[in-house]
mmCIF file of C-alpha atoms and ligand atoms in Angstrom:
data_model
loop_
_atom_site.group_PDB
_atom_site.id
_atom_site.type_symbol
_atom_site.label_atom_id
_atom_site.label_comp_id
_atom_site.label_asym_id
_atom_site.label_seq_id
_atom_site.Cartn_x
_atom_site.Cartn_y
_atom_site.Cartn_z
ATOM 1 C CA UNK A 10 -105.950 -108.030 2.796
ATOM 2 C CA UNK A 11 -104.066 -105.393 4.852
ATOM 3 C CA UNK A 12 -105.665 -102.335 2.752
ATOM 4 C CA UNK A 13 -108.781 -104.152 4.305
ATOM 5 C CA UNK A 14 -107.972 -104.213 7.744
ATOM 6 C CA UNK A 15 -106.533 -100.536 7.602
ATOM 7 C CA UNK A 16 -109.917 -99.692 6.016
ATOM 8 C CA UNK A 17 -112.202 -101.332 9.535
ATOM 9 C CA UNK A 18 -109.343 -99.519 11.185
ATOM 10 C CA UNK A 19 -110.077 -96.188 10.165
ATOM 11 C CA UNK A 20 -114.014 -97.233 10.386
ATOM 12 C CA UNK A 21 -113.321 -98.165 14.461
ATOM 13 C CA UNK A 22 -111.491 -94.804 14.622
ATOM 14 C CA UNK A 23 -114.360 -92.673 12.988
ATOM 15 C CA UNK A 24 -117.179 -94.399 14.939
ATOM 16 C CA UNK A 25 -115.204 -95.163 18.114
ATOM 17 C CA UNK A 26 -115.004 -98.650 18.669
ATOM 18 C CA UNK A 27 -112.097 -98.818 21.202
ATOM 19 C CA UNK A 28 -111.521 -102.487 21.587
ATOM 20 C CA UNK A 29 -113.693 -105.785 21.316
ATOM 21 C CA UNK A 30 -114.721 -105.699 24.764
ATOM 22 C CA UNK A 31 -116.415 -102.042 24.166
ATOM 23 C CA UNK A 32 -120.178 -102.308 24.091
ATOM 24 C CA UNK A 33 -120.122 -98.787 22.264
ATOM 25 C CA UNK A 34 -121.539 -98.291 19.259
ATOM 26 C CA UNK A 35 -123.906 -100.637 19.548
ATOM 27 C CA UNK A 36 -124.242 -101.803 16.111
ATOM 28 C CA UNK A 37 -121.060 -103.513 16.309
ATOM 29 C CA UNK A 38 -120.721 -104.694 19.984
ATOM 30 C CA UNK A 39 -118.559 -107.991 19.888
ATOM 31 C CA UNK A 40 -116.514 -106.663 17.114
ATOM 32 C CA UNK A 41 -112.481 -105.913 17.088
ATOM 33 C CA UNK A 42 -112.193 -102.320 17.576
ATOM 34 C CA UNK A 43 -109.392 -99.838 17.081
ATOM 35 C CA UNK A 44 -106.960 -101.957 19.619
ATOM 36 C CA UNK A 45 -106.931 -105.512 18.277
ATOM 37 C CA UNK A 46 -106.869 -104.221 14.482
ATOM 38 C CA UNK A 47 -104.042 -102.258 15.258
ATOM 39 C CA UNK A 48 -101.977 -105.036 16.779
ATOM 40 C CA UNK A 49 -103.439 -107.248 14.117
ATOM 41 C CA UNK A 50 -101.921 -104.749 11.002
ATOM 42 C CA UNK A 51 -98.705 -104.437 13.204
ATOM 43 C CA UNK A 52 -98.450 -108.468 13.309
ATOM 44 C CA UNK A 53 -99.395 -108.775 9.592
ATOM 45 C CA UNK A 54 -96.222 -106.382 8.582
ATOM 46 C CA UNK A 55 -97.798 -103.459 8.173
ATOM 47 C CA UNK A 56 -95.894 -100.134 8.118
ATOM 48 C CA UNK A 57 -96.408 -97.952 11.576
ATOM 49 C CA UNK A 58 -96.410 -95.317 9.301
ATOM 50 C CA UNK A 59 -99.166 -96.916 6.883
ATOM 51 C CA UNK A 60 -101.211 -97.573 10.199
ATOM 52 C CA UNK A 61 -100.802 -94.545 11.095
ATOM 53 C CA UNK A 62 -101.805 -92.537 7.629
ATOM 54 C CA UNK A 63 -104.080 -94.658 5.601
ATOM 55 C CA UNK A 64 -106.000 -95.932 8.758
ATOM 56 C CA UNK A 65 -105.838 -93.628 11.863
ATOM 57 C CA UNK A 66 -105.364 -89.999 10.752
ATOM 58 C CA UNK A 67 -108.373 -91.487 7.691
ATOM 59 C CA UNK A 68 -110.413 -92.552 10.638
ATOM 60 C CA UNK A 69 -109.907 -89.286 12.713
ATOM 61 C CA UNK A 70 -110.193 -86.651 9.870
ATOM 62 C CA UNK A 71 -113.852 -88.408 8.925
ATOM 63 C CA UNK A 72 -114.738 -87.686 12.464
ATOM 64 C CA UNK A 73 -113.218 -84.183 12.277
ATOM 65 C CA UNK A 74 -115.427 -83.184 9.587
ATOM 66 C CA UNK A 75 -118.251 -84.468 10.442
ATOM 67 C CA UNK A 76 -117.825 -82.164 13.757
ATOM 68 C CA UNK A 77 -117.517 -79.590 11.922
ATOM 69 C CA UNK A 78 -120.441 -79.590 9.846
ATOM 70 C CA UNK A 79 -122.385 -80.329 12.820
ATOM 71 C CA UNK A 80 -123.318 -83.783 12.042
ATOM 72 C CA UNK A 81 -121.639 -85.200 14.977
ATOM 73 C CA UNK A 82 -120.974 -84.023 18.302
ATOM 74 C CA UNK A 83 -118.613 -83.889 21.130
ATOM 75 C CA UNK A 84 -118.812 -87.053 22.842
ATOM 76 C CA UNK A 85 -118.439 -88.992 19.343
ATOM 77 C CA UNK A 86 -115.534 -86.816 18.830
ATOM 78 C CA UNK A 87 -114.392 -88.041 22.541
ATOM 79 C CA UNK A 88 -115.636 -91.896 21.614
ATOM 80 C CA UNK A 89 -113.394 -90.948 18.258
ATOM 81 C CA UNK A 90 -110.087 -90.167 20.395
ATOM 82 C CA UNK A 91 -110.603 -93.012 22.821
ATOM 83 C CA UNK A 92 -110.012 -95.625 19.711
ATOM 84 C CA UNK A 93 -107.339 -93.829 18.484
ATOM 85 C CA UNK A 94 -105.743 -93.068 22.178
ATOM 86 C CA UNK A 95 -106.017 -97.049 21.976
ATOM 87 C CA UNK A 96 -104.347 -97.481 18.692
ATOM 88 C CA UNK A 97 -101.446 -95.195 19.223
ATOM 89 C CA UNK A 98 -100.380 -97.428 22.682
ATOM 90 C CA UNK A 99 -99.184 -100.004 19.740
ATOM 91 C CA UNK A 100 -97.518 -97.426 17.494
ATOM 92 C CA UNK A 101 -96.063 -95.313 20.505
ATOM 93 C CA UNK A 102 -92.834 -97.469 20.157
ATOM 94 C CA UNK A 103 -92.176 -96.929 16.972
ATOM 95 C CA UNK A 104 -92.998 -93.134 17.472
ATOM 96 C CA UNK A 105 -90.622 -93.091 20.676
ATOM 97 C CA UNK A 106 -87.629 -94.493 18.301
ATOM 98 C CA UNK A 107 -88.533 -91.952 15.343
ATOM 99 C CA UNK A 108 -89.992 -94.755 12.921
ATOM 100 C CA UNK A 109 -92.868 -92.766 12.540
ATOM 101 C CA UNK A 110 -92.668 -89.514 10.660
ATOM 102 C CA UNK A 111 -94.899 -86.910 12.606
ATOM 103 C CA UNK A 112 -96.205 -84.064 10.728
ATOM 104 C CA UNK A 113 -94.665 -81.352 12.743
ATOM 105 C CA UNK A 114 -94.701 -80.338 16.092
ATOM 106 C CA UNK A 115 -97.578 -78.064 17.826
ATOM 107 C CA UNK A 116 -97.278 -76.569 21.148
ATOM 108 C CA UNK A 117 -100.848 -75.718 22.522
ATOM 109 C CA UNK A 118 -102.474 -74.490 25.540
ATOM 110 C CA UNK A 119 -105.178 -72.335 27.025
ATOM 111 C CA UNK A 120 -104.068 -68.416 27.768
ATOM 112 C CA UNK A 121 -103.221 -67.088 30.855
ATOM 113 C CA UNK A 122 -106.255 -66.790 33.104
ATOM 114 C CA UNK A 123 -108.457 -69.320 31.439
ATOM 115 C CA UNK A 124 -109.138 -72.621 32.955
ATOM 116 C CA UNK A 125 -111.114 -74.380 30.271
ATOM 117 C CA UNK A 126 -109.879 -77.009 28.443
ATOM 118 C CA UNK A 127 -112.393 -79.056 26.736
ATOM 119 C CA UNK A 128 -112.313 -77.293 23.380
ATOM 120 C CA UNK A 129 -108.384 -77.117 24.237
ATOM 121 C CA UNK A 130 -108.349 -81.048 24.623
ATOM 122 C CA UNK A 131 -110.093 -81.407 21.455
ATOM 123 C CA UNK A 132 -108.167 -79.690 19.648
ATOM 124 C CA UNK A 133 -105.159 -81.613 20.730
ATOM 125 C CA UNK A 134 -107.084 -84.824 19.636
ATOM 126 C CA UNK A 135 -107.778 -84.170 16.370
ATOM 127 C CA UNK A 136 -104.259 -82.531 15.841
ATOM 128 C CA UNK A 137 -102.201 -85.641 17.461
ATOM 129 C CA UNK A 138 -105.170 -88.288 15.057
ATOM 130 C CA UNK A 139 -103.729 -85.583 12.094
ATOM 131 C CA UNK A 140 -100.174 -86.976 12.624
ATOM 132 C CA UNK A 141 -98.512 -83.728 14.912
ATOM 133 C CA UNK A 142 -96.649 -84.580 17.651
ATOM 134 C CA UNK A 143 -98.934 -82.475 20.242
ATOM 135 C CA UNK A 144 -97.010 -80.566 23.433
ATOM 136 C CA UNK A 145 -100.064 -79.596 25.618
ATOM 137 C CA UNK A 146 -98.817 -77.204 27.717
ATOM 138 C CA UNK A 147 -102.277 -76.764 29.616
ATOM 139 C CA UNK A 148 -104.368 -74.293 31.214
ATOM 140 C CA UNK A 149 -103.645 -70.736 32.043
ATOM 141 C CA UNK A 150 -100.331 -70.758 30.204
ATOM 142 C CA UNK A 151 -98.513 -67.373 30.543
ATOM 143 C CA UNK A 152 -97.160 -66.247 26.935
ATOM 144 C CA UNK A 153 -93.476 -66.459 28.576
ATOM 145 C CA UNK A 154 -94.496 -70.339 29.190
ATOM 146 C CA UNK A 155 -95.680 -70.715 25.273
ATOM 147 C CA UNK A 156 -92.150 -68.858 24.641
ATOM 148 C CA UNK A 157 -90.310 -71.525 26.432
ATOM 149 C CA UNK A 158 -91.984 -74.149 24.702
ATOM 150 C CA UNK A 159 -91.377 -72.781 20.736
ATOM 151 C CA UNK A 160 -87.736 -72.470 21.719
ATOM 152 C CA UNK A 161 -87.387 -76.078 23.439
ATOM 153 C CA UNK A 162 -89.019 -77.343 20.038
ATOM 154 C CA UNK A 163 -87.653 -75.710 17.175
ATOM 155 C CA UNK A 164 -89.901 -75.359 13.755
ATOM 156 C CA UNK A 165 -93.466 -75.864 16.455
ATOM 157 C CA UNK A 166 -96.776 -74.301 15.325
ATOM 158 C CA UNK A 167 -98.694 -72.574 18.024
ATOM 159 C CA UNK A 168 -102.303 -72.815 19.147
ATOM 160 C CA UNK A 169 -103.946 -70.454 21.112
ATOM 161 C CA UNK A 170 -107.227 -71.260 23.154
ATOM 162 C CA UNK A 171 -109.004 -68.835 24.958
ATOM 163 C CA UNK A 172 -113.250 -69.210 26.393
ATOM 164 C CA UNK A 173 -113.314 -65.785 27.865
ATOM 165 C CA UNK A 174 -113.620 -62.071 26.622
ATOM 166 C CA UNK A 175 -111.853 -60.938 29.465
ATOM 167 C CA UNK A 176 -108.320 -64.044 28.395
ATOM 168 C CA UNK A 177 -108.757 -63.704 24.764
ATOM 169 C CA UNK A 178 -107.010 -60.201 24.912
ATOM 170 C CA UNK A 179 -103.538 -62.287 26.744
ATOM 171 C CA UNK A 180 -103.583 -64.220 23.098
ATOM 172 C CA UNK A 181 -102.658 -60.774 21.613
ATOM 173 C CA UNK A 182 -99.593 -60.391 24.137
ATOM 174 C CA UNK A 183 -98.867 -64.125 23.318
ATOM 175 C CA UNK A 184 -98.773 -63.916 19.546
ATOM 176 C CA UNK A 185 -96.590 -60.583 19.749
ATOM 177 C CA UNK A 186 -94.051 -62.410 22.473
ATOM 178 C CA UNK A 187 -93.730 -65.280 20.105
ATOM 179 C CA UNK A 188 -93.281 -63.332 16.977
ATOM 180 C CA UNK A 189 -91.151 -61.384 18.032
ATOM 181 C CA UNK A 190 -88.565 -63.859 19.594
ATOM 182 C CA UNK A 191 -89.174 -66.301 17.198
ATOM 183 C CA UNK A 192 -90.012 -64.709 13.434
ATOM 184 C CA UNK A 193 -92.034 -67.186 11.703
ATOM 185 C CA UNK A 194 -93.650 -69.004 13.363
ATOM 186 C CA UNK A 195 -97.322 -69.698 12.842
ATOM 187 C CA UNK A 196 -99.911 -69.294 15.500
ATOM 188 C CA UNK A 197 -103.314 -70.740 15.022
ATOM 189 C CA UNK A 198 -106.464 -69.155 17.823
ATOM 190 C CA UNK A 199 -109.540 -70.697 18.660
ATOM 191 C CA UNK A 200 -112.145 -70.568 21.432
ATOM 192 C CA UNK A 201 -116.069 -69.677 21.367
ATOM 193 C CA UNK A 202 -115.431 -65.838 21.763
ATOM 194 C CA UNK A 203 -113.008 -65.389 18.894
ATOM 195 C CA UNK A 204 -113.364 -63.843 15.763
ATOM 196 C CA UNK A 205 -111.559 -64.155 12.539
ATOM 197 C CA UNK A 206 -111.351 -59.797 12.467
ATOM 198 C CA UNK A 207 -110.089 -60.110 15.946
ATOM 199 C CA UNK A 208 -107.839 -63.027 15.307
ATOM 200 C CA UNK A 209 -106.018 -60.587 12.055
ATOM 201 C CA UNK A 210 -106.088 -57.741 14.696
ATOM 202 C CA UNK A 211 -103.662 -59.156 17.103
ATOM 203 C CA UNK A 212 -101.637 -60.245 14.254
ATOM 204 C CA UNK A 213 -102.427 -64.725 14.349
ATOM 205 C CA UNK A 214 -101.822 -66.377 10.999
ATOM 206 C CA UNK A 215 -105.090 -68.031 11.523
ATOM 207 C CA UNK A 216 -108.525 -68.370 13.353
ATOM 208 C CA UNK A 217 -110.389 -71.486 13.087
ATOM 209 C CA UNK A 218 -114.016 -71.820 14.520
ATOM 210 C CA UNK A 219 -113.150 -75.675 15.270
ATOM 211 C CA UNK A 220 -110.399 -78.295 15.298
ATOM 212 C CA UNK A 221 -110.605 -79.125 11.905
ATOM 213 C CA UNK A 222 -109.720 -76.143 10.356
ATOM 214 C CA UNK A 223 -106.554 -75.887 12.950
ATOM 215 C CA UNK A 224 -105.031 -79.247 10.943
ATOM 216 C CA UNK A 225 -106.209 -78.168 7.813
ATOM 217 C CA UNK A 226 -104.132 -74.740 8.034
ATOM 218 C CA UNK A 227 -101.509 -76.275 9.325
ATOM 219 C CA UNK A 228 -101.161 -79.260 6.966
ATOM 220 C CA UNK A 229 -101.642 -76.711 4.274
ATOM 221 C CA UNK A 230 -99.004 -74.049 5.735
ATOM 222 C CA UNK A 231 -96.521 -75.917 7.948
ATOM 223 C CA UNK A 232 -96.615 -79.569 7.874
ATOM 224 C CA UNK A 233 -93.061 -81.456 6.571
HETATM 225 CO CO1 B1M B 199 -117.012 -71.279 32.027
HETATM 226 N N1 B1M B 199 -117.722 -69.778 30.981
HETATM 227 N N2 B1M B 199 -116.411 -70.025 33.410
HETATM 228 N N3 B1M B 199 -116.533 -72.866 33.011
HETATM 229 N N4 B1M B 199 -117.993 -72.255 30.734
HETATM 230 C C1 B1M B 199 -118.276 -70.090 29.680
HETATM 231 C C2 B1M B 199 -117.205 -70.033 28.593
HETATM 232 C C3 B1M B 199 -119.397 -68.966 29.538
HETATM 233 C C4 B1M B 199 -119.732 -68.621 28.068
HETATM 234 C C5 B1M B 199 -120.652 -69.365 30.351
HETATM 235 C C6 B1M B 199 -121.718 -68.286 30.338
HETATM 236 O O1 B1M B 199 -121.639 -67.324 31.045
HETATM 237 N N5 B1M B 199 -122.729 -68.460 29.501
HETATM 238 C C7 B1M B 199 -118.718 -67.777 30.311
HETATM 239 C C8 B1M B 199 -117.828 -66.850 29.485
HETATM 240 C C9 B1M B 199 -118.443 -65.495 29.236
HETATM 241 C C10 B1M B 199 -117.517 -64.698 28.393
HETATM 242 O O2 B1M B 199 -116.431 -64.381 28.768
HETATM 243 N N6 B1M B 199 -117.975 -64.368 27.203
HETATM 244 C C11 B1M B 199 -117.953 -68.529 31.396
HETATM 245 C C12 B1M B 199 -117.536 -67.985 32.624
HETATM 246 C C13 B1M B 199 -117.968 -66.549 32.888
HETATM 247 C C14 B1M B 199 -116.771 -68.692 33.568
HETATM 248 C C15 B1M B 199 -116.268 -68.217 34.922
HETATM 249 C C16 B1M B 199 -115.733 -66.786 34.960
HETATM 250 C C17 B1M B 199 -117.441 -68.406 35.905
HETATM 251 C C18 B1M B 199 -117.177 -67.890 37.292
HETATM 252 O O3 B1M B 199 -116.349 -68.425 37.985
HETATM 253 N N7 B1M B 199 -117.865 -66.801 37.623
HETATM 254 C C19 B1M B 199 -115.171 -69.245 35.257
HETATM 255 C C20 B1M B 199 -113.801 -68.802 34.742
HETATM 256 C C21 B1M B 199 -112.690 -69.697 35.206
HETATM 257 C C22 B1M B 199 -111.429 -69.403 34.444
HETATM 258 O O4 B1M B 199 -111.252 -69.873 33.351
HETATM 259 N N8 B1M B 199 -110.576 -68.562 35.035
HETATM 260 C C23 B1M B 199 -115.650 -70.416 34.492
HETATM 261 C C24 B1M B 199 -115.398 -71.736 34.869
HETATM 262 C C25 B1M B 199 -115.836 -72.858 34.207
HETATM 263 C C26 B1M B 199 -115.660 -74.278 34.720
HETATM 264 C C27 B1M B 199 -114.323 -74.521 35.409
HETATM 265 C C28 B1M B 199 -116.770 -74.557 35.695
HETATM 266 C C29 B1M B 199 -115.908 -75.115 33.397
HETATM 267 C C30 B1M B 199 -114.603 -75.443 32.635
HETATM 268 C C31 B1M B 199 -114.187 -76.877 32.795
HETATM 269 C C32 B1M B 199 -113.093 -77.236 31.837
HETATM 270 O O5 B1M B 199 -112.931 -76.683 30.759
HETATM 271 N N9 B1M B 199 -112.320 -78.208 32.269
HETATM 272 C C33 B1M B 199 -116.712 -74.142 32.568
HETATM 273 C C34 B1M B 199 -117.495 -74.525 31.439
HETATM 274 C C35 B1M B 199 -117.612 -76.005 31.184
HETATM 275 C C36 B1M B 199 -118.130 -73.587 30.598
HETATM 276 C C37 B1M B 199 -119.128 -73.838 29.452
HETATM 277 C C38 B1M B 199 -120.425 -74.295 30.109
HETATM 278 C C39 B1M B 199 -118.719 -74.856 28.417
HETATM 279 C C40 B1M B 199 -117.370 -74.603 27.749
HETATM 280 C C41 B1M B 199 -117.014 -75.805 26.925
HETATM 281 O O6 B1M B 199 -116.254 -76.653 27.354
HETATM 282 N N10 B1M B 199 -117.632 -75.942 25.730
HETATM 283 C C42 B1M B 199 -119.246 -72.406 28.786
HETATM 284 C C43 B1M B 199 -120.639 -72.073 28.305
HETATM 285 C C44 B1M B 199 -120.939 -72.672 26.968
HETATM 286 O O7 B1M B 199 -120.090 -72.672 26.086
HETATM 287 N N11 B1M B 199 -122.131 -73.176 26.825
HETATM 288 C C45 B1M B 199 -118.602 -71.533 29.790
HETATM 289 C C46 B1M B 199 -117.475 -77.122 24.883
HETATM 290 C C47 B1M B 199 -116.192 -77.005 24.045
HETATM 291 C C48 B1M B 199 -116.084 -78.233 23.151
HETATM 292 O O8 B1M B 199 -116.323 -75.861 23.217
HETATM 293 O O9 B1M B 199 -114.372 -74.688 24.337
HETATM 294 O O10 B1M B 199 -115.797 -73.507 22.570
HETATM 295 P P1 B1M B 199 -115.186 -74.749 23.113
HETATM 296 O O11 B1M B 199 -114.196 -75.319 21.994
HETATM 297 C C49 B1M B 199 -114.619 -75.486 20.670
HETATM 298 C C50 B1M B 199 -114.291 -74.299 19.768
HETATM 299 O O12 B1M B 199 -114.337 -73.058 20.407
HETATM 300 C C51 B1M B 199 -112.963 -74.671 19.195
HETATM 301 O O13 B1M B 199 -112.951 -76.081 19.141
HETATM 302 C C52 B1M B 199 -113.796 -76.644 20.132
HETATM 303 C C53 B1M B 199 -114.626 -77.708 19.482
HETATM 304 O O14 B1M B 199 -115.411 -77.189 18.466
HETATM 305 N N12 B1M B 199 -111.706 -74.251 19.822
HETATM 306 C C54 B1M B 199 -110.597 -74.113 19.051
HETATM 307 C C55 B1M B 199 -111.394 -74.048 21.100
HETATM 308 N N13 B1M B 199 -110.090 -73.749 21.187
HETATM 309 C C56 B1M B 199 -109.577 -73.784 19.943
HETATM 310 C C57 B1M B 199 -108.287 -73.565 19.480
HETATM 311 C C58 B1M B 199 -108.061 -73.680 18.102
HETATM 312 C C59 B1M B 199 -109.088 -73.995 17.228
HETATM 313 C C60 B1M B 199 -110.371 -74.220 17.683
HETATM 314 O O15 B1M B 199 -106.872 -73.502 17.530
HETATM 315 C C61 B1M B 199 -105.743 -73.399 18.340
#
């Protein structure tokens, strides 16, 4: 019975069906969505941690990729976080008290100089539906500010987002701060104008073209 409801869990995540009320996606308008399945599984004795990995990170890393093979796009991936962002207001006590193991910590943010954040927030999405604890540190984040951040939380992965030729080259200063200070630690870039050659030349552990491959690198390389 609960492996059921965990499964229309995960299916609300992936197709983002946010609550009952939600008209969107159409097909299954009147429906419990992500919100009343999630108190529903909580009520029934189900595991925060079991809601969390066999329904919502499921649900999420479906819609992940999918994104990535281009066979959704954005605003599903948006639709996608709103269910979850609606699940995770049930679990958040249990992650506040430490119930729920998190994956690892990742401290993210947009380089100095660069304001966008849409690939940035999507990113942070898909990582927090993977199971990190996400510290989203924002736009135009000077490496010093990134420094800060690795040392408040001890063990973080770092990813770097940059949408301009003339930021991506502060990811290079960023990475070398970072590595230097703190030996180790892994530092994941993305953004439109990257490249993998230009991610290896200023010495990241990893370029990923989308948010996928970020949790997939870092479930492979750093998570506990
Ligand atoms: Co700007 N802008 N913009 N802009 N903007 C671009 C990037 C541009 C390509 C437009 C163009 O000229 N055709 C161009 C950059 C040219 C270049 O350097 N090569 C540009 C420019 C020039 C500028 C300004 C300089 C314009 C001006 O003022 N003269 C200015 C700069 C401001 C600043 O940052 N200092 C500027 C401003 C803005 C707005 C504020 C108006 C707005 C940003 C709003 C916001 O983000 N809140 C904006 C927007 C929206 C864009 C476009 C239209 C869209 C960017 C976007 O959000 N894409 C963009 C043109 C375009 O791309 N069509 C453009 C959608 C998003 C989901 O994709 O961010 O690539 P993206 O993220 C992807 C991947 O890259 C990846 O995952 C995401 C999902 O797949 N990814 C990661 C991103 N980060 C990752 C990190 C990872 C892993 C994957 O690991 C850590």
């Amino acid at each position: 019975m609960s492996e059921e409801l965990l499964q229309q869990l995960a299916v609300c995540v992936e197709r983002g069906k946010v609550n009952q009320a939600s008209p969107y996606p159409p097909d299954m308008k009147g429906q419990d969505g992500a919100d009343e399945l999630t108190r529903k599984a909580l009520d029934q004795g189900v595991s925060p941690n079991d809601v969390l990995e066999k329904a919502l990170i499921i649900g999420m890393g479906n819609i992940g990729k999918k994104f990535s093979a281009n066979q959704v796009f954005v605003p599903d991936v948006l639709m996608a976080a709103k269910a979850m962002t609606a699940a995770m207001g049930h679990l958040k006590p249990f992650l506040d008290s430490g119930q729920v193991k998190t994956r690892g910590t990742f401290v993210i943010g947009t380089v100095q100089g660069d304001l966008h954040d849409i690939g940035k927030n999507l990113v942070c999405m898909v990582m927090e539906g993977g199971g990190w604890k996400v510290v989203d540190l924002g736009v135009d984040v000077s490496p010093e500010k990134f420094l800060a951040a690795v040392q408040a939380n001890p063990g973080a992965a770092v990813g770097l987002s940059a949408l301009l030729t003339t930021t991506m080259v502060n990811m290079e200063k960023t990475v070398k701060l970072i590595k230097g200070e703190v030996p180790g630690t892994k530092v994941v870039v993305g953004g439109a104008p990257l490249t993998q050659e230009f991610a290896t030349k200023i010495g990241a552990d990893a370029y990923s073209p989308d948010p996928q491959g970020a949790l997939d690198y870092l479930n492979i390389n750093v998570a506990a």
